[in-house]
PDB file of C-alpha atoms and ligand atoms in Angstrom:
ATOM      1  CA  MET A  14      -0.563 -16.531  -5.001  1.00  0.00           C
ATOM      2  CA  SER A  15      -3.663 -14.144  -5.431  1.00  0.00           C
ATOM      3  CA  ASP A  16      -4.829 -14.253  -1.585  1.00  0.00           C
ATOM      4  CA  LEU A  17      -1.238 -13.055  -0.660  1.00  0.00           C
ATOM      5  CA  ARG A  18      -1.651 -10.787  -2.741  1.00  0.00           C
ATOM      6  CA  ASP A  19      -5.240  -9.242  -1.277  1.00  0.00           C
ATOM      7  CA  LEU A  20      -3.346  -9.573   1.708  1.00  0.00           C
ATOM      8  CA  TYR A  21      -0.637  -7.546   0.842  1.00  0.00           C
ATOM      9  CA  GLN A  22      -3.070  -4.827  -0.252  1.00  0.00           C
ATOM     10  CA  GLU A  23      -5.228  -5.324   2.444  1.00  0.00           C
ATOM     11  CA  LEU A  24      -2.184  -4.174   4.982  1.00  0.00           C
ATOM     12  CA  ILE A  25      -0.808  -1.671   2.151  1.00  0.00           C
ATOM     13  CA  LEU A  26      -4.427   0.279   3.099  1.00  0.00           C
ATOM     14  CA  ASP A  27      -4.746  -0.343   6.832  1.00  0.00           C
ATOM     15  CA  HIS A  28      -1.558   2.050   7.002  1.00  0.00           C
ATOM     16  CA  THR A  29      -2.424   4.228   4.326  1.00  0.00           C
ATOM     17  CA  LYS A  30      -6.015   4.907   6.514  1.00  0.00           C
ATOM     18  CA  HIS A  31      -4.532   4.897   9.939  1.00  0.00           C
ATOM     19  CA  PRO A  32      -0.440   5.469   9.979  1.00  0.00           C
ATOM     20  CA  ARG A  33       0.909   4.301  12.567  1.00  0.00           C
ATOM     21  CA  ASN A  34       3.404   7.041  14.699  1.00  0.00           C
ATOM     22  CA  PHE A  35       2.215   9.929  12.345  1.00  0.00           C
ATOM     23  CA  GLY A  36       2.814  13.248  13.837  1.00  0.00           C
ATOM     24  CA  GLN A  37       5.564  15.324  15.266  1.00  0.00           C
ATOM     25  CA  LEU A  38       7.645  13.385  17.704  1.00  0.00           C
ATOM     26  CA  LYS A  39       8.985  15.048  21.014  1.00  0.00           C
ATOM     27  CA  ASN A  40      12.268  14.112  21.408  1.00  0.00           C
ATOM     28  CA  SER A  41      13.204  14.487  17.790  1.00  0.00           C
ATOM     29  CA  ASN A  42      17.218  14.834  17.587  1.00  0.00           C
ATOM     30  CA  CYS A  43      17.399  14.601  14.082  1.00  0.00           C
ATOM     31  CA  ARG A  44      14.561  15.243  11.473  1.00  0.00           C
ATOM     32  CA  ALA A  45      14.689  15.967   7.611  1.00  0.00           C
ATOM     33  CA  ASP A  46      12.294  16.503   4.329  1.00  0.00           C
ATOM     34  CA  GLY A  47      11.660  14.313   1.685  1.00  0.00           C
ATOM     35  CA  HIS A  48       9.926  14.940  -1.682  1.00  0.00           C
ATOM     36  CA  ASN A  49       9.055  12.775  -4.809  1.00  0.00           C
ATOM     37  CA  PRO A  50       8.613  15.675  -7.274  1.00  0.00           C
ATOM     38  CA  LEU A  51       6.936  12.388  -9.435  1.00  0.00           C
ATOM     39  CA  CYS A  52       3.941  12.038  -7.307  1.00  0.00           C
ATOM     40  CA  GLY A  53       3.628  14.613  -5.727  1.00  0.00           C
ATOM     41  CA  ASP A  54       4.482  13.205  -1.920  1.00  0.00           C
ATOM     42  CA  LYS A  55       5.962  15.094   0.907  1.00  0.00           C
ATOM     43  CA  LEU A  56       6.814  14.044   3.968  1.00  0.00           C
ATOM     44  CA  THR A  57       8.997  14.871   7.382  1.00  0.00           C
ATOM     45  CA  VAL A  58      10.502  11.869   9.194  1.00  0.00           C
ATOM     46  CA  PHE A  59      11.640  12.694  12.842  1.00  0.00           C
ATOM     47  CA  LEU A  60      13.985  10.652  14.871  1.00  0.00           C
ATOM     48  CA  GLU A  61      15.297  10.057  18.415  1.00  0.00           C
ATOM     49  CA  VAL A  62      19.174   8.352  18.202  1.00  0.00           C
ATOM     50  CA  GLU A  63      20.194   7.779  21.425  1.00  0.00           C
ATOM     51  CA  ASN A  64      23.863   6.251  21.712  1.00  0.00           C
ATOM     52  CA  ASP A  65      23.256   4.714  17.422  1.00  0.00           C
ATOM     53  CA  VAL A  66      20.042   3.117  18.572  1.00  0.00           C
ATOM     54  CA  ILE A  67      17.030   4.456  16.874  1.00  0.00           C
ATOM     55  CA  ALA A  68      15.284   5.029  19.912  1.00  0.00           C
ATOM     56  CA  GLY A  69      11.783   6.949  18.842  1.00  0.00           C
ATOM     57  CA  VAL A  70      10.693   7.694  15.116  1.00  0.00           C
ATOM     58  CA  SER A  71       7.686   9.527  13.570  1.00  0.00           C
ATOM     59  CA  PHE A  72       6.946  10.856  10.410  1.00  0.00           C
ATOM     60  CA  GLN A  73       4.369  13.656   8.765  1.00  0.00           C
ATOM     61  CA  GLY A  74       3.190  14.604   5.496  1.00  0.00           C
ATOM     62  CA  SER A  75       0.887  13.838   2.890  1.00  0.00           C
ATOM     63  CA  GLY A  76       1.023  11.840  -0.020  1.00  0.00           C
ATOM     64  CA  CYS A  77      -0.074   8.555  -2.315  1.00  0.00           C
ATOM     65  CA  ALA A  78      -1.352   5.573  -0.420  1.00  0.00           C
ATOM     66  CA  ILE A  79       1.965   3.708  -1.247  1.00  0.00           C
ATOM     67  CA  SER A  80       4.442   6.264   0.330  1.00  0.00           C
ATOM     68  CA  THR A  81       1.753   6.954   3.742  1.00  0.00           C
ATOM     69  CA  ALA A  82       1.244   3.028   4.000  1.00  0.00           C
ATOM     70  CA  SER A  83       5.670   2.971   3.532  1.00  0.00           C
ATOM     71  CA  ALA A  84       6.268   6.042   6.020  1.00  0.00           C
ATOM     72  CA  SER A  85       4.301   4.124   8.569  1.00  0.00           C
ATOM     73  CA  MET A  86       5.691  -0.167   8.098  1.00  0.00           C
ATOM     74  CA  MET A  87       9.388   1.928   8.178  1.00  0.00           C
ATOM     75  CA  THR A  88       8.328   3.611  11.462  1.00  0.00           C
ATOM     76  CA  GLU A  89       7.233   0.448  12.800  1.00  0.00           C
ATOM     77  CA  SER A  90      10.100  -1.474  11.689  1.00  0.00           C
ATOM     78  CA  ILE A  91      13.538   0.464  12.782  1.00  0.00           C
ATOM     79  CA  ARG A  92      12.566   1.107  16.485  1.00  0.00           C
ATOM     80  CA  GLY A  93      15.327  -0.204  18.418  1.00  0.00           C
ATOM     81  CA  LYS A  94      17.515  -0.651  15.641  1.00  0.00           C
ATOM     82  CA  THR A  95      21.035   0.556  14.898  1.00  0.00           C
ATOM     83  CA  ARG A  96      22.194   2.559  12.620  1.00  0.00           C
ATOM     84  CA  ALA A  97      23.845  -0.466  10.971  1.00  0.00           C
ATOM     85  CA  GLU A  98      20.715  -2.634  10.698  1.00  0.00           C
ATOM     86  CA  VAL A  99      18.200   0.450   9.717  1.00  0.00           C
ATOM     87  CA  GLN A 100      21.301   0.828   7.109  1.00  0.00           C
ATOM     88  CA  THR A 101      21.191  -3.041   6.130  1.00  0.00           C
ATOM     89  CA  LEU A 102      17.386  -3.077   6.149  1.00  0.00           C
ATOM     90  CA  PHE A 103      17.185   0.235   3.738  1.00  0.00           C
ATOM     91  CA  GLU A 104      19.546  -2.257   1.397  1.00  0.00           C
ATOM     92  CA  LYS A 105      17.521  -5.446   1.611  1.00  0.00           C
ATOM     93  CA  PHE A 106      13.985  -3.333   1.172  1.00  0.00           C
ATOM     94  CA  HIS A 107      15.525  -1.383  -1.692  1.00  0.00           C
ATOM     95  CA  GLN A 108      16.861  -4.862  -3.177  1.00  0.00           C
ATOM     96  CA  LEU A 109      13.279  -6.464  -3.155  1.00  0.00           C
ATOM     97  CA  LEU A 110      11.754  -3.227  -5.108  1.00  0.00           C
ATOM     98  CA  THR A 111      14.355  -2.939  -7.605  1.00  0.00           C
ATOM     99  CA  GLY A 112      16.285  -6.344  -7.959  1.00  0.00           C
ATOM    100  CA  PRO A 113      15.911  -9.563  -9.231  1.00  0.00           C
ATOM    101  CA  GLN A 114      13.056 -11.592  -8.239  1.00  0.00           C
ATOM    102  CA  ASP A 115      14.826 -14.283  -5.935  1.00  0.00           C
ATOM    103  CA  ILE A 116      16.482 -11.746  -3.530  1.00  0.00           C
ATOM    104  CA  GLU A 117      13.002 -11.174  -1.892  1.00  0.00           C
ATOM    105  CA  LEU A 118      12.825 -15.126  -0.711  1.00  0.00           C
ATOM    106  CA  GLU A 119      15.623 -15.357   0.646  1.00  0.00           C
ATOM    107  CA  ASP A 120      15.346 -11.871   2.646  1.00  0.00           C
ATOM    108  CA  SER A 121      11.997 -12.087   3.594  1.00  0.00           C
ATOM    109  CA  ASP A 122      12.547 -12.978   7.296  1.00  0.00           C
ATOM    110  CA  GLU A 123      14.762 -10.147   7.608  1.00  0.00           C
ATOM    111  CA  LEU A 124      12.207  -7.854   5.934  1.00  0.00           C
ATOM    112  CA  GLY A 125       9.178  -9.321   7.935  1.00  0.00           C
ATOM    113  CA  LYS A 126       5.993  -6.938   7.072  1.00  0.00           C
ATOM    114  CA  LEU A 127       7.767  -5.191   4.593  1.00  0.00           C
ATOM    115  CA  VAL A 128       7.388  -7.950   2.050  1.00  0.00           C
ATOM    116  CA  VAL A 129       4.307  -6.359   1.553  1.00  0.00           C
ATOM    117  CA  PHE A 130       5.953  -3.741  -1.079  1.00  0.00           C
ATOM    118  CA  SER A 131       7.265  -7.035  -3.301  1.00  0.00           C
ATOM    119  CA  GLY A 132       4.108  -5.995  -5.619  1.00  0.00           C
ATOM    120  CA  VAL A 133       5.214  -2.219  -5.858  1.00  0.00           C
ATOM    121  CA  LYS A 134       8.494  -3.790  -7.879  1.00  0.00           C
ATOM    122  CA  GLU A 135       5.782  -4.093 -11.459  1.00  0.00           C
ATOM    123  CA  PHE A 136       4.771  -0.577 -11.251  1.00  0.00           C
ATOM    124  CA  PRO A 137       8.732   0.943 -11.360  1.00  0.00           C
ATOM    125  CA  VAL A 138       7.106   4.949 -10.707  1.00  0.00           C
ATOM    126  CA  ARG A 139       5.715   3.490  -7.610  1.00  0.00           C
ATOM    127  CA  VAL A 140       8.810   2.521  -6.428  1.00  0.00           C
ATOM    128  CA  LYS A 141       9.689   6.187  -6.036  1.00  0.00           C
ATOM    129  CA  CYS A 142       6.795   6.192  -3.305  1.00  0.00           C
ATOM    130  CA  ALA A 143       7.483   3.402  -1.513  1.00  0.00           C
ATOM    131  CA  THR A 144      11.414   4.480  -1.133  1.00  0.00           C
ATOM    132  CA  LEU A 145      10.983   8.356  -0.097  1.00  0.00           C
ATOM    133  CA  ALA A 146      10.382   7.652   3.597  1.00  0.00           C
ATOM    134  CA  TRP A 147      13.752   5.436   3.321  1.00  0.00           C
ATOM    135  CA  HIS A 148      16.000   7.925   1.556  1.00  0.00           C
ATOM    136  CA  THR A 149      14.529  10.588   4.172  1.00  0.00           C
ATOM    137  CA  LEU A 150      14.992   8.728   7.306  1.00  0.00           C
ATOM    138  CA  LYS A 151      18.565   7.984   5.570  1.00  0.00           C
ATOM    139  CA  ALA A 152      19.343  12.073   5.041  1.00  0.00           C
ATOM    140  CA  ALA A 153      18.100  12.423   8.781  1.00  0.00           C
ATOM    141  CA  LEU A 154      20.191  10.158  10.132  1.00  0.00           C
ATOM    142  CA  LYS A 155      22.588  12.217   8.093  1.00  0.00           C
ATOM    143  CA  HIS A 156      21.800  15.566   9.730  1.00  0.00           C
ATOM    144  CA  GLN A 157      21.506  16.480   5.795  1.00  0.00           C
ATOM    145  CA  ALA A 158      19.777  19.787   5.843  1.00  0.00           C
ATOM    146  CA  GLU A 159      19.007  19.373   2.272  1.00  0.00           C
ATOM    147  CA  PRO A 160      15.488  18.134   1.699  1.00  0.00           C
ATOM    148  CA  ALA A 161      16.264  14.242   0.248  1.00  0.00           C
ATOM    149  CA  THR A 162      14.526  13.769  -3.303  1.00  0.00           C
ATOM    150  CA  THR A 163      13.815  10.629  -5.395  1.00  0.00           C
ATOM    151  CA  GLU A 164      15.208  12.182  -8.417  1.00  0.00           C
TER     152      GLU A 164
HETATM  153 ZN1  LIG B 209       3.425   8.589  -4.390  1.00  0.00          ZN
END
């Protein structure tokens, strides 16, 4: 288990140092801002939605390691998915971080690399850092004008 944990930490660290899909998206047709006042994480998610499918996604902003890594890995996870698939993925990710222990194993296939955040469950304050990008994503999909917040 500790090996697995090291591997998870390495992956999170890698995404923190080298965030994927970082910056403004050229052909973005929806975007939203997100803010986690508890930690001070701020980010913007840009989406290019085509016929209900996430054709492109990027993010920018500044925050702690967990929020940056989570946003980075989210962009990799949702590209090419439909709105409904993204919603399901968000729910599973949320369950992974807040739900009972046994849920994570059952759904780990679908979550893919996102399971690296399972350790965040032990640090409730960090759960908001890890879910900020997802709340912001949901706001962007709804064309929400108000910034998303974890509060
Ligand atoms: Zn944070």
